[in-house]
PDB file of C-alpha atoms in Angstrom:
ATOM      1  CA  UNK A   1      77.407  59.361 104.554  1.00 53.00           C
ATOM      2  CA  UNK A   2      77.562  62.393 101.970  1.00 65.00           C
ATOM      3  CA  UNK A   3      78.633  65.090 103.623  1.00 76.00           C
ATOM      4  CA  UNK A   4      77.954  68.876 102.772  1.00 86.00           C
ATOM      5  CA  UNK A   5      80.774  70.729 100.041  1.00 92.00           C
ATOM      6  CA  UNK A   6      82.705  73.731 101.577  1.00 95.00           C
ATOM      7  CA  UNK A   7      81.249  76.309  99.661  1.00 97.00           C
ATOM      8  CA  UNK A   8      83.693  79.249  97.853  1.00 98.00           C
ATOM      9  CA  UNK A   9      84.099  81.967  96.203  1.00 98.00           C
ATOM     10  CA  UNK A  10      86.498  81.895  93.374  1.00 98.00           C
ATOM     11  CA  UNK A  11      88.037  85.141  92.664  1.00 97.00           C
ATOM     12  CA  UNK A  12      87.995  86.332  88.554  1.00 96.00           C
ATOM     13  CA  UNK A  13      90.760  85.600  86.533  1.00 94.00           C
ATOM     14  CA  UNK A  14      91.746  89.100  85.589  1.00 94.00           C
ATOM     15  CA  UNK A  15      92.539  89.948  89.340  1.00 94.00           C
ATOM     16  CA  UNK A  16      94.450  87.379  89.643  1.00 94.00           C
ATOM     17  CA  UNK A  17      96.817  88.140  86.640  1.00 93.00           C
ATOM     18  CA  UNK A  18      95.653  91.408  84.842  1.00 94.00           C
ATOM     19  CA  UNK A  19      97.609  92.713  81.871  1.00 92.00           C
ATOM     20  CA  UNK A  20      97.577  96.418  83.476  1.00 95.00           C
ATOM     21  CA  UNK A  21      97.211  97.175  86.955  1.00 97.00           C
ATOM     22  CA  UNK A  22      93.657  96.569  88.608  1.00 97.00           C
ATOM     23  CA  UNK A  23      91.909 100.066  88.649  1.00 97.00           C
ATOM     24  CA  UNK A  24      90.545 101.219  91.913  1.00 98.00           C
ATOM     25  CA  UNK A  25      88.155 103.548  93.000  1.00 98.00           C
ATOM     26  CA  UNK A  26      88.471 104.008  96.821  1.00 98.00           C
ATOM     27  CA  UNK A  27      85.293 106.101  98.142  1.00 98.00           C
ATOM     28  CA  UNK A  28      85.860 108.166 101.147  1.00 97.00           C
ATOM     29  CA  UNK A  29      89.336 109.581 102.467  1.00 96.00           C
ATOM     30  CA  UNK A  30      87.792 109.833 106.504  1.00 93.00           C
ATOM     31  CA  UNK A  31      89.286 107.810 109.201  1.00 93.00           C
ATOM     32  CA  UNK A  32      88.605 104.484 107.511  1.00 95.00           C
ATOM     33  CA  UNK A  33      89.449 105.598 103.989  1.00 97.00           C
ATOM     34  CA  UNK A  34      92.610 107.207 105.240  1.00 96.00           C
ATOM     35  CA  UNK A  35      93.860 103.814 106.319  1.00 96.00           C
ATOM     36  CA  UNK A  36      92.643 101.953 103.499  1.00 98.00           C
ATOM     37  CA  UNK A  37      94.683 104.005 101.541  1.00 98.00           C
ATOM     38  CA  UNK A  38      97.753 103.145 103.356  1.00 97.00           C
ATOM     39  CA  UNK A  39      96.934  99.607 103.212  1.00 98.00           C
ATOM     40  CA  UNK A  40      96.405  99.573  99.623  1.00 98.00           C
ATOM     41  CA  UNK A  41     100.049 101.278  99.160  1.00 98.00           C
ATOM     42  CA  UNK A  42     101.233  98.030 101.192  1.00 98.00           C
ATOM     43  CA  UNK A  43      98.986  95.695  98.974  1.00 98.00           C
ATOM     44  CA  UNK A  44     100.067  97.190  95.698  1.00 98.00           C
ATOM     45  CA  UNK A  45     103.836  97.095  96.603  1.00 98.00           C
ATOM     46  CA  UNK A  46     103.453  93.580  97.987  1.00 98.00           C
ATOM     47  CA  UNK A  47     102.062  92.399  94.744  1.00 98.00           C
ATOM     48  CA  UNK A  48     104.261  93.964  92.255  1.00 97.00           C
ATOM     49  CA  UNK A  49     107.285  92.115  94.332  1.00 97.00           C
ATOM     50  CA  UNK A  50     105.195  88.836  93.691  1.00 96.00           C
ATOM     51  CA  UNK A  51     105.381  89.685  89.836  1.00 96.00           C
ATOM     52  CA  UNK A  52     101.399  91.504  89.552  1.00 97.00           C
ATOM     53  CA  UNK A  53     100.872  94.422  87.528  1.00 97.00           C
ATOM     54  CA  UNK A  54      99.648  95.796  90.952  1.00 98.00           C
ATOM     55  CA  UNK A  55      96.954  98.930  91.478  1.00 98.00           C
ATOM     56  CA  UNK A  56      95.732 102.094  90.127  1.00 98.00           C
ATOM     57  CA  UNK A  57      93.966 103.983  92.853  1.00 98.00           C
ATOM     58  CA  UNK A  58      91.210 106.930  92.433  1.00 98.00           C
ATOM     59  CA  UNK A  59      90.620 108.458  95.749  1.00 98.00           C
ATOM     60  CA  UNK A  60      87.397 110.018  95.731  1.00 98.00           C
ATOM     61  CA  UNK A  61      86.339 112.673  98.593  1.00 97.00           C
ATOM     62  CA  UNK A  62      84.754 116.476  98.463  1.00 96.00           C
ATOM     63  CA  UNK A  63      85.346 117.111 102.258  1.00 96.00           C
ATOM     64  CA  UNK A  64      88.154 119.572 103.540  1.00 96.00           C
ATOM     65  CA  UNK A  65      90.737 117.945 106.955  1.00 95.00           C
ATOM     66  CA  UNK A  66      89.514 120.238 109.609  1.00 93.00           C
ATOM     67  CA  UNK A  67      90.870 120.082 113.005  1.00 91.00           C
ATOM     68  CA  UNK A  68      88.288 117.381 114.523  1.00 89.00           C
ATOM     69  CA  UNK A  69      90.039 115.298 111.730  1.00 90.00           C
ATOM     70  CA  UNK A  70      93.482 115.285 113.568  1.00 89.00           C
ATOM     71  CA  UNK A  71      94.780 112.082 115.213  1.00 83.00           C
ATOM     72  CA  UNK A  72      91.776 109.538 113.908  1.00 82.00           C
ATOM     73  CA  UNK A  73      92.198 109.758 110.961  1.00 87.00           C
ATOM     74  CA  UNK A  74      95.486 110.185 108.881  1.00 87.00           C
ATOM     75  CA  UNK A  75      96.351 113.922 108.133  1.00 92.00           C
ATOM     76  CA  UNK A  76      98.852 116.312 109.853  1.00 92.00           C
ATOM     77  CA  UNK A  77      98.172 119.587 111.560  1.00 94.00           C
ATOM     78  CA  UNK A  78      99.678 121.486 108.529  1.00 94.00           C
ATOM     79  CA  UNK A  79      97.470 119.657 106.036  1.00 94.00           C
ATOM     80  CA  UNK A  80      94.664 121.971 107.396  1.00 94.00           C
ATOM     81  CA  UNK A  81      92.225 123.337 104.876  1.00 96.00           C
ATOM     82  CA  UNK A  82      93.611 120.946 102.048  1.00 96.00           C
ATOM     83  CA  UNK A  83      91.026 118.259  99.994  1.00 97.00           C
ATOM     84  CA  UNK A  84      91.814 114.983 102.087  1.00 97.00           C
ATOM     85  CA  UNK A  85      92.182 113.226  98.728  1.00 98.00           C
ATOM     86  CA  UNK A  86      94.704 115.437  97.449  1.00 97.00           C
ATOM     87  CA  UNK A  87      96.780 115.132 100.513  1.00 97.00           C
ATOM     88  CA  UNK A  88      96.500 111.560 100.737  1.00 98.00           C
ATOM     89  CA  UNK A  89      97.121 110.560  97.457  1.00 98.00           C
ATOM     90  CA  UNK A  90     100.362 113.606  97.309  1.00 97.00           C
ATOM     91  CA  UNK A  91     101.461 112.053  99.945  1.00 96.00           C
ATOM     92  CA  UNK A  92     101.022 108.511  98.884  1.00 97.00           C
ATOM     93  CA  UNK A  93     102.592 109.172  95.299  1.00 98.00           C
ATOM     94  CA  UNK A  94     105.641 110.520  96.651  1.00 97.00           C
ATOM     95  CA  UNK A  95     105.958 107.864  99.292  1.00 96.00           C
ATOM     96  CA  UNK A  96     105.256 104.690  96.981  1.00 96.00           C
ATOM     97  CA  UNK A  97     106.390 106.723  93.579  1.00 97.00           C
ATOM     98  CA  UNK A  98     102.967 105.703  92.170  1.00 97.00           C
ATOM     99  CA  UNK A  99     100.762 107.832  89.800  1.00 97.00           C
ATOM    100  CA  UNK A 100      97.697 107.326  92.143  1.00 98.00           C
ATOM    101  CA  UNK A 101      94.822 110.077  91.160  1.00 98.00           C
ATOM    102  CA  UNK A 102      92.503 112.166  93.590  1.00 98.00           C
ATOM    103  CA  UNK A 103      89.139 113.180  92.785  1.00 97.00           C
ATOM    104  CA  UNK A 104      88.075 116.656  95.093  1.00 97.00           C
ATOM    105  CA  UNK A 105      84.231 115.619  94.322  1.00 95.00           C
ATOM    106  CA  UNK A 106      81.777 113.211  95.435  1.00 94.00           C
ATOM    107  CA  UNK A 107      81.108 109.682  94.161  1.00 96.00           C
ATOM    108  CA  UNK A 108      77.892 110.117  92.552  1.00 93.00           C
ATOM    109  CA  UNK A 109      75.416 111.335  89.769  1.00 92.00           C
ATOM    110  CA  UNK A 110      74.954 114.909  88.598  1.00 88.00           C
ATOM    111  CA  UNK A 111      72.085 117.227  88.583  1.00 86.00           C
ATOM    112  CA  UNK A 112      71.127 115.568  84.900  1.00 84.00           C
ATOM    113  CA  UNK A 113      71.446 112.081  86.206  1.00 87.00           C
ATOM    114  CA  UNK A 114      74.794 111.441  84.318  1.00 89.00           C
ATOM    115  CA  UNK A 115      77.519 109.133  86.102  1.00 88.00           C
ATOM    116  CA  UNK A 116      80.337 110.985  87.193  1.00 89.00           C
ATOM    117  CA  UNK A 117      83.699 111.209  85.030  1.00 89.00           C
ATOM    118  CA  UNK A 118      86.199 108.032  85.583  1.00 90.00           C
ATOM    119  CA  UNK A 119      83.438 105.860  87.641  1.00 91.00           C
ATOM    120  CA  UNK A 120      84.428 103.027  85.631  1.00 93.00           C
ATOM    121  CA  UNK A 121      87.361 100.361  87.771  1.00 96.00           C
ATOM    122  CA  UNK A 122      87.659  96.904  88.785  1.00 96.00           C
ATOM    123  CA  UNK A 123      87.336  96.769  91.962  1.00 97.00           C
ATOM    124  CA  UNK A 124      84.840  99.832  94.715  1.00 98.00           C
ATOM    125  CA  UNK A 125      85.696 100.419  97.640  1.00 98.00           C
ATOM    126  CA  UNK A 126      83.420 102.267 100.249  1.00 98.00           C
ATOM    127  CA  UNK A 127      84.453 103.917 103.373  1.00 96.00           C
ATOM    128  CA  UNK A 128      81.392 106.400 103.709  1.00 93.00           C
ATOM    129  CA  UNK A 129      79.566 107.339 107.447  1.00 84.00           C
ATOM    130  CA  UNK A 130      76.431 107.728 105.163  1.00 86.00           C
ATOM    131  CA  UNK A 131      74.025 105.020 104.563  1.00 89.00           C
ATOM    132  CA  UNK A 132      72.608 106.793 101.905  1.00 91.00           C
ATOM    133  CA  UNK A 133      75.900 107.276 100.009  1.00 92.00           C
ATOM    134  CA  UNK A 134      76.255 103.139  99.773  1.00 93.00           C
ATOM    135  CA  UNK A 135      72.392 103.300  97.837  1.00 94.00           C
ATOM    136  CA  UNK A 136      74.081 106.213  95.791  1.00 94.00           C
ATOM    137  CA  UNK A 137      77.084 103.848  94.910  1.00 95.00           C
ATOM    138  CA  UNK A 138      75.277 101.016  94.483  1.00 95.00           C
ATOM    139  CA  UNK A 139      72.825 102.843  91.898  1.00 94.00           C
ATOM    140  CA  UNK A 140      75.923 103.747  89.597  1.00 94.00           C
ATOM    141  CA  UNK A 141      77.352 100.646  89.967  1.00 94.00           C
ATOM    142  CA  UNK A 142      73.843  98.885  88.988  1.00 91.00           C
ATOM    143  CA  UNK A 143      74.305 101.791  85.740  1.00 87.00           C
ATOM    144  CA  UNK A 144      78.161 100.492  84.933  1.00 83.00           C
ATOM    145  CA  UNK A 145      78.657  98.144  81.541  1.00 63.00           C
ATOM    146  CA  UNK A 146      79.073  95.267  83.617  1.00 60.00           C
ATOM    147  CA  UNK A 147      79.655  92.181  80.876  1.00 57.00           C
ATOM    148  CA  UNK A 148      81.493  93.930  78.175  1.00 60.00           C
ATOM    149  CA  UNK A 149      85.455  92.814  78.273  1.00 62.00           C
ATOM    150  CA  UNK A 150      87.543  95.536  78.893  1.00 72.00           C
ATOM    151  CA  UNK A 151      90.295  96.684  80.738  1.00 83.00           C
ATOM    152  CA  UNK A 152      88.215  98.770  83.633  1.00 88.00           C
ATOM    153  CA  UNK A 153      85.064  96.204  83.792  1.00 92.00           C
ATOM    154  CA  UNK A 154      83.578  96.387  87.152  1.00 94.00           C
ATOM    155  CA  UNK A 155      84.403  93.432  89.394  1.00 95.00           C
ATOM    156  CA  UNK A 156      83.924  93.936  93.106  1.00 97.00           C
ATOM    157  CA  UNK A 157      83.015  96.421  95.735  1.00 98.00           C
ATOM    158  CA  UNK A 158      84.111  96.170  98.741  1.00 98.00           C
ATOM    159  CA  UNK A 159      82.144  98.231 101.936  1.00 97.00           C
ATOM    160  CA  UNK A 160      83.326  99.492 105.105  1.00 96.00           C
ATOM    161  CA  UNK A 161      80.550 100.636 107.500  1.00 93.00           C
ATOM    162  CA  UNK A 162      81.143 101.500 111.494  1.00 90.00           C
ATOM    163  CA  UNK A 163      79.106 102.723 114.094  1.00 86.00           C
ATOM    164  CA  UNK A 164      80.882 104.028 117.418  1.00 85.00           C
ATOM    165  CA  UNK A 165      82.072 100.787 118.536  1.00 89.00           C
ATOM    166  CA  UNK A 166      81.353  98.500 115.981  1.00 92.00           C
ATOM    167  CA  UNK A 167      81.372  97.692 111.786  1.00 93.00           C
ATOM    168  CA  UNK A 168      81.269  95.125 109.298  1.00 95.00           C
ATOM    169  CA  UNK A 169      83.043  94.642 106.078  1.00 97.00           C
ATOM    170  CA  UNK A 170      81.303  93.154 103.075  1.00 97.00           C
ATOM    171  CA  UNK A 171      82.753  92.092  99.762  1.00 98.00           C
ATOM    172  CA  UNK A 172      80.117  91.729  96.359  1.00 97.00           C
ATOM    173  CA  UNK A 173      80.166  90.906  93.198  1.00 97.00           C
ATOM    174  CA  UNK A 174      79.296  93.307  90.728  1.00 94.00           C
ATOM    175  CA  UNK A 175      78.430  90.722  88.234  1.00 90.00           C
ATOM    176  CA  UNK A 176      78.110  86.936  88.146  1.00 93.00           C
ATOM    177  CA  UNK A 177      82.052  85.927  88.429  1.00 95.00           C
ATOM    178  CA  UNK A 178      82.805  82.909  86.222  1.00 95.00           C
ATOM    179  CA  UNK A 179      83.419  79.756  88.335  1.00 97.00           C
ATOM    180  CA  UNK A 180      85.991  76.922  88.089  1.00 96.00           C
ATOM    181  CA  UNK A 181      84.490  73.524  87.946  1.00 95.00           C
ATOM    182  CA  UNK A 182      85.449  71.966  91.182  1.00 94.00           C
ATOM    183  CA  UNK A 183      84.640  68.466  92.923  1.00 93.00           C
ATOM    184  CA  UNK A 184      85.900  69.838  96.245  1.00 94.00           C
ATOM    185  CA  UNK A 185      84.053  72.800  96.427  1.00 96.00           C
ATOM    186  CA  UNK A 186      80.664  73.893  95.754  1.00 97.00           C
ATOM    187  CA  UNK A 187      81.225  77.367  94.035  1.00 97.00           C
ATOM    188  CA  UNK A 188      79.603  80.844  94.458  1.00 98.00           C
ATOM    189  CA  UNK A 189      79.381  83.110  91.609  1.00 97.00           C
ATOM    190  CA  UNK A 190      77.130  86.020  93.342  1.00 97.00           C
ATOM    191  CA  UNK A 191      78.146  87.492  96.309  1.00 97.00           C
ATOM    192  CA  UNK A 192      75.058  89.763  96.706  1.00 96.00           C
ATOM    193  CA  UNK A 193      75.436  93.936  97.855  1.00 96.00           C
ATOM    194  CA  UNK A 194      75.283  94.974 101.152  1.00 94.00           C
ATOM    195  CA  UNK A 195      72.248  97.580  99.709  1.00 94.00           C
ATOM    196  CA  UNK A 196      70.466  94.271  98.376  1.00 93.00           C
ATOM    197  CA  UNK A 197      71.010  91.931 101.643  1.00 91.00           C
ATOM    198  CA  UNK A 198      71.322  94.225 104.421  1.00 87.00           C
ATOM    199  CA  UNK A 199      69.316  97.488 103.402  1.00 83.00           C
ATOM    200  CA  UNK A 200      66.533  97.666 105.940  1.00 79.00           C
ATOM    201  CA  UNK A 201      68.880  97.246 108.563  1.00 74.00           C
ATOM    202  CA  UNK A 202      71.286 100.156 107.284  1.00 76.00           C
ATOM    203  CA  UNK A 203      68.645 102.612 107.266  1.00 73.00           C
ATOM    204  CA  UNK A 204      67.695 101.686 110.849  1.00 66.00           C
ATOM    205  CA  UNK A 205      71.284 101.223 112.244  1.00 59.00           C
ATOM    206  CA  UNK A 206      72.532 104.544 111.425  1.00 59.00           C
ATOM    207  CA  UNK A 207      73.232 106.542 114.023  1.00 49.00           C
ATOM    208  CA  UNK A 208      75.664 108.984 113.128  1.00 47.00           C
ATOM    209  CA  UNK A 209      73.741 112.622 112.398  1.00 47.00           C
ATOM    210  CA  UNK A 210      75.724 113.261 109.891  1.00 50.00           C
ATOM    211  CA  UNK A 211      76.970 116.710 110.978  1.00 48.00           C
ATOM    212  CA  UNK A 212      80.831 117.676 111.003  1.00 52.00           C
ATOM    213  CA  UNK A 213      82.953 117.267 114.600  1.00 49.00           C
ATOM    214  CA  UNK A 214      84.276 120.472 115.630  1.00 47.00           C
ATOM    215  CA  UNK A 215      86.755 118.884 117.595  1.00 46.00           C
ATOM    216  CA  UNK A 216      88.546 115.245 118.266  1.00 48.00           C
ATOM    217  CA  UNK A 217      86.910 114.720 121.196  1.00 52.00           C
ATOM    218  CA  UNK A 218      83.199 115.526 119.670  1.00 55.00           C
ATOM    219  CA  UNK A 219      84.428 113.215 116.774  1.00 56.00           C
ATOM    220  CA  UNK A 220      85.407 110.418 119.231  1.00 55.00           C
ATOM    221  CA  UNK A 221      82.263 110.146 121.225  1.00 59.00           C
ATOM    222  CA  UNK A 222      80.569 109.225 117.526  1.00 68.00           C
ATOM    223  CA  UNK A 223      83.343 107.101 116.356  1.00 75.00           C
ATOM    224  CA  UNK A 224      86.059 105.133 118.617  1.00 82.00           C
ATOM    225  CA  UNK A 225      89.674 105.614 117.683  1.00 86.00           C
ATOM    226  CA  UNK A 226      90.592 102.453 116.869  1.00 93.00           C
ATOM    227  CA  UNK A 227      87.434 101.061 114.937  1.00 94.00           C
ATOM    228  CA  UNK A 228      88.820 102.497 111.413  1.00 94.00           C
ATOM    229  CA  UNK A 229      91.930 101.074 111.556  1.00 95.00           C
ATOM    230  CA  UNK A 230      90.741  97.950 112.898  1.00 96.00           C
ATOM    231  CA  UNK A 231      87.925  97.656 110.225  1.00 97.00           C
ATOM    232  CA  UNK A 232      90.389  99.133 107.582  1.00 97.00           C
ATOM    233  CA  UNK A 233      93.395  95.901 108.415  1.00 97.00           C
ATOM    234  CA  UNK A 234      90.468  93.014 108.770  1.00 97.00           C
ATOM    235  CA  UNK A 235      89.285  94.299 105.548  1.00 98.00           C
ATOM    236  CA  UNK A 236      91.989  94.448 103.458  1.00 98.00           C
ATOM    237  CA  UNK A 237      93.067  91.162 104.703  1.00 98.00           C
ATOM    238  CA  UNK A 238      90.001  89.545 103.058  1.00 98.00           C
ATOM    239  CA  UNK A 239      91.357  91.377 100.093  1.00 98.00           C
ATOM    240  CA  UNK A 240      94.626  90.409  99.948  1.00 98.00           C
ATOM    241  CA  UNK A 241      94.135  86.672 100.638  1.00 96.00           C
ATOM    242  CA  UNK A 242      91.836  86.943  97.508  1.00 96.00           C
ATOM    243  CA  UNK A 243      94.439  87.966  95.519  1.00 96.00           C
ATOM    244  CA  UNK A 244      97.099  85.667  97.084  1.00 95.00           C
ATOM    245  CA  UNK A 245      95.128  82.451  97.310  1.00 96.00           C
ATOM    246  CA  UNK A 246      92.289  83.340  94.266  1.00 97.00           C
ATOM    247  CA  UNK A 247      89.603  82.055  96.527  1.00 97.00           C
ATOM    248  CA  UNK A 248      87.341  83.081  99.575  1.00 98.00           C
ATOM    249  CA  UNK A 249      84.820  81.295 101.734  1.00 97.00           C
ATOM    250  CA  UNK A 250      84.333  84.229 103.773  1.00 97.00           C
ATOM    251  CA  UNK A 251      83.053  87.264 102.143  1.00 97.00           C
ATOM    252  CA  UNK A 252      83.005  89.845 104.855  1.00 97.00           C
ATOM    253  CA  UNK A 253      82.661  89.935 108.669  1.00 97.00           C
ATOM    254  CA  UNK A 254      81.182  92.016 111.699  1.00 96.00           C
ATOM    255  CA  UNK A 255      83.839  93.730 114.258  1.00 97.00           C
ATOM    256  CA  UNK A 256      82.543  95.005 117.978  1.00 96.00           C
ATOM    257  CA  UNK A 257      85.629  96.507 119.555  1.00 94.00           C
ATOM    258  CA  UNK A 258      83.634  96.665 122.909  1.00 93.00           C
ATOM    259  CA  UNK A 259      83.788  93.406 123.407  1.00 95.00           C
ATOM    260  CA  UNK A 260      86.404  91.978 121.072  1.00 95.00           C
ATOM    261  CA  UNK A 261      84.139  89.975 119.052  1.00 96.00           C
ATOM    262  CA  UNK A 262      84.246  89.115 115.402  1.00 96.00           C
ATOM    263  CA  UNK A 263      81.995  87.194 113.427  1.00 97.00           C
ATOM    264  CA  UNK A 264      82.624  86.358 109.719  1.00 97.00           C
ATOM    265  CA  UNK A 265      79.992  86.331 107.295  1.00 97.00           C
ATOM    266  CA  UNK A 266      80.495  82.988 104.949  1.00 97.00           C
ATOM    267  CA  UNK A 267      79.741  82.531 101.181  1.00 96.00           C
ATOM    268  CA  UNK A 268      76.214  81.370 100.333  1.00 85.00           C
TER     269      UNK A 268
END
């Protein structure tokens, strides 16, 4: 009896052993992109032990830490008023002793349609409460020079999405990822966008209005404490067993902390 090949994801080469550390560009600095952050600062220092050239973050975020932003997400009461990507990555620079960047502006085209300075990295990650913002993203990264070798060529994004209760994370490709030869495994070069496979039921699902808390308890009844930082380890998990092992058969999952149920979302 034949029977079916697992099938897998096998990560690219350059991730795997770049010659300079991997450039990131981590969208949103909110109470998933806070932790991400911090996980990332883990990640990188976890890999350079193991002999990587490890990462080169670019937080991007326009927003200001207001007082509703106190105890979900990662800033201190005497961070008030600052650009949440400034204090992060301050903070994470003189923690780590990395040369991270922060980037007080949005993640998306101008006025003339022109892509904004430093878009290009290896590998996008999304932590946005707008479903529009992900259709932004993935129009620039649709826009990016995809296929020409070089050190900042797009690779993967990675997006975080939550509800009040509830998110998924899913990892794409930006490209078609070259692909071993394998007689174990039936291999997956595409790992399609969340825009592409999931878009109808974005613009449905979203049910956040959008509008600023003016307090953590306002901010809580849209978004549970605990559903960033849950989202934000799960996710970076996938990550760093992609760099670790250079393979995936799972490409992303769905997390409802109301019921503690996950459900991972395979390759293919």
């Amino acid at each position: 009896m034949k029977t079916e090949k697992t099938k897998m994801h096998f990560a690219d080469t350059y991730l795997i052993s770049p010659t300079n550390p991997l450039t990131v560009n981590l969208i949103g600095a909110g109470g998933t992109g806070s932790k991400v952050l911090t996980a990332l600062m883990e990640m990188n220092f976890s890999l350079i032990a193991l002999g990587h050239a490890g990462l080169c973050v670019r937080l991007w975020d326009d927003d200001l830490i207001s007082d509703a932003n106190l105890g979900r997400q990662r800033f201190a009461p005497c961070e008030t008023g600052l650009h949440k990507s400034v204090a992060l990555i301050n903070r994470a620079n003189r923690f780590m002793g990395t040369d991270w960047k922060a980037e007080s502006v949005k993640f998306e085209k101008d006025a003339l349609g022109r892509l904004p300075k430093n878009a290009q990295a290896n590998l996008y990650i999304t932590c946005t409460d707008s479903v529009q913002s992900r259709f932004k993203v993935a129009e620039i990264l649709a826009s990016l020079q995809r296929n020409i070798p070089q050190r900042d060529t797009p690779k993967y994004w990675m997006d975080f999405g939550n509800s009040q209760h509830a998110g998924q994370v899913l990892l794409s490709t930006i490209s078609e990822i070259r692909q071993p030869d394998s007689q174990i495994y039936q291999t997956v070069p595409v790992l399609p966008f969340v825009t592409d496979e999931f878009g109808e039921l974005l613009q449905e699902s979203e049910t956040l209005d959008g509008t600023p808390s003016c307090s953590l308890a306002e901010s809580l009844e849209k978004q549970d404490l605990f559903i960033n930082s849950a989202l934000a380890q799960l996710g970076c998990s996938l990550l760093w067993n992609l760099f670790r092992f250079g393979m995936t058969e799972n490409r992303g999952f769905f997390l409802n902390l109301k019921n503690f149920q996950s459900n991972r979302l395979k390759v293919g």
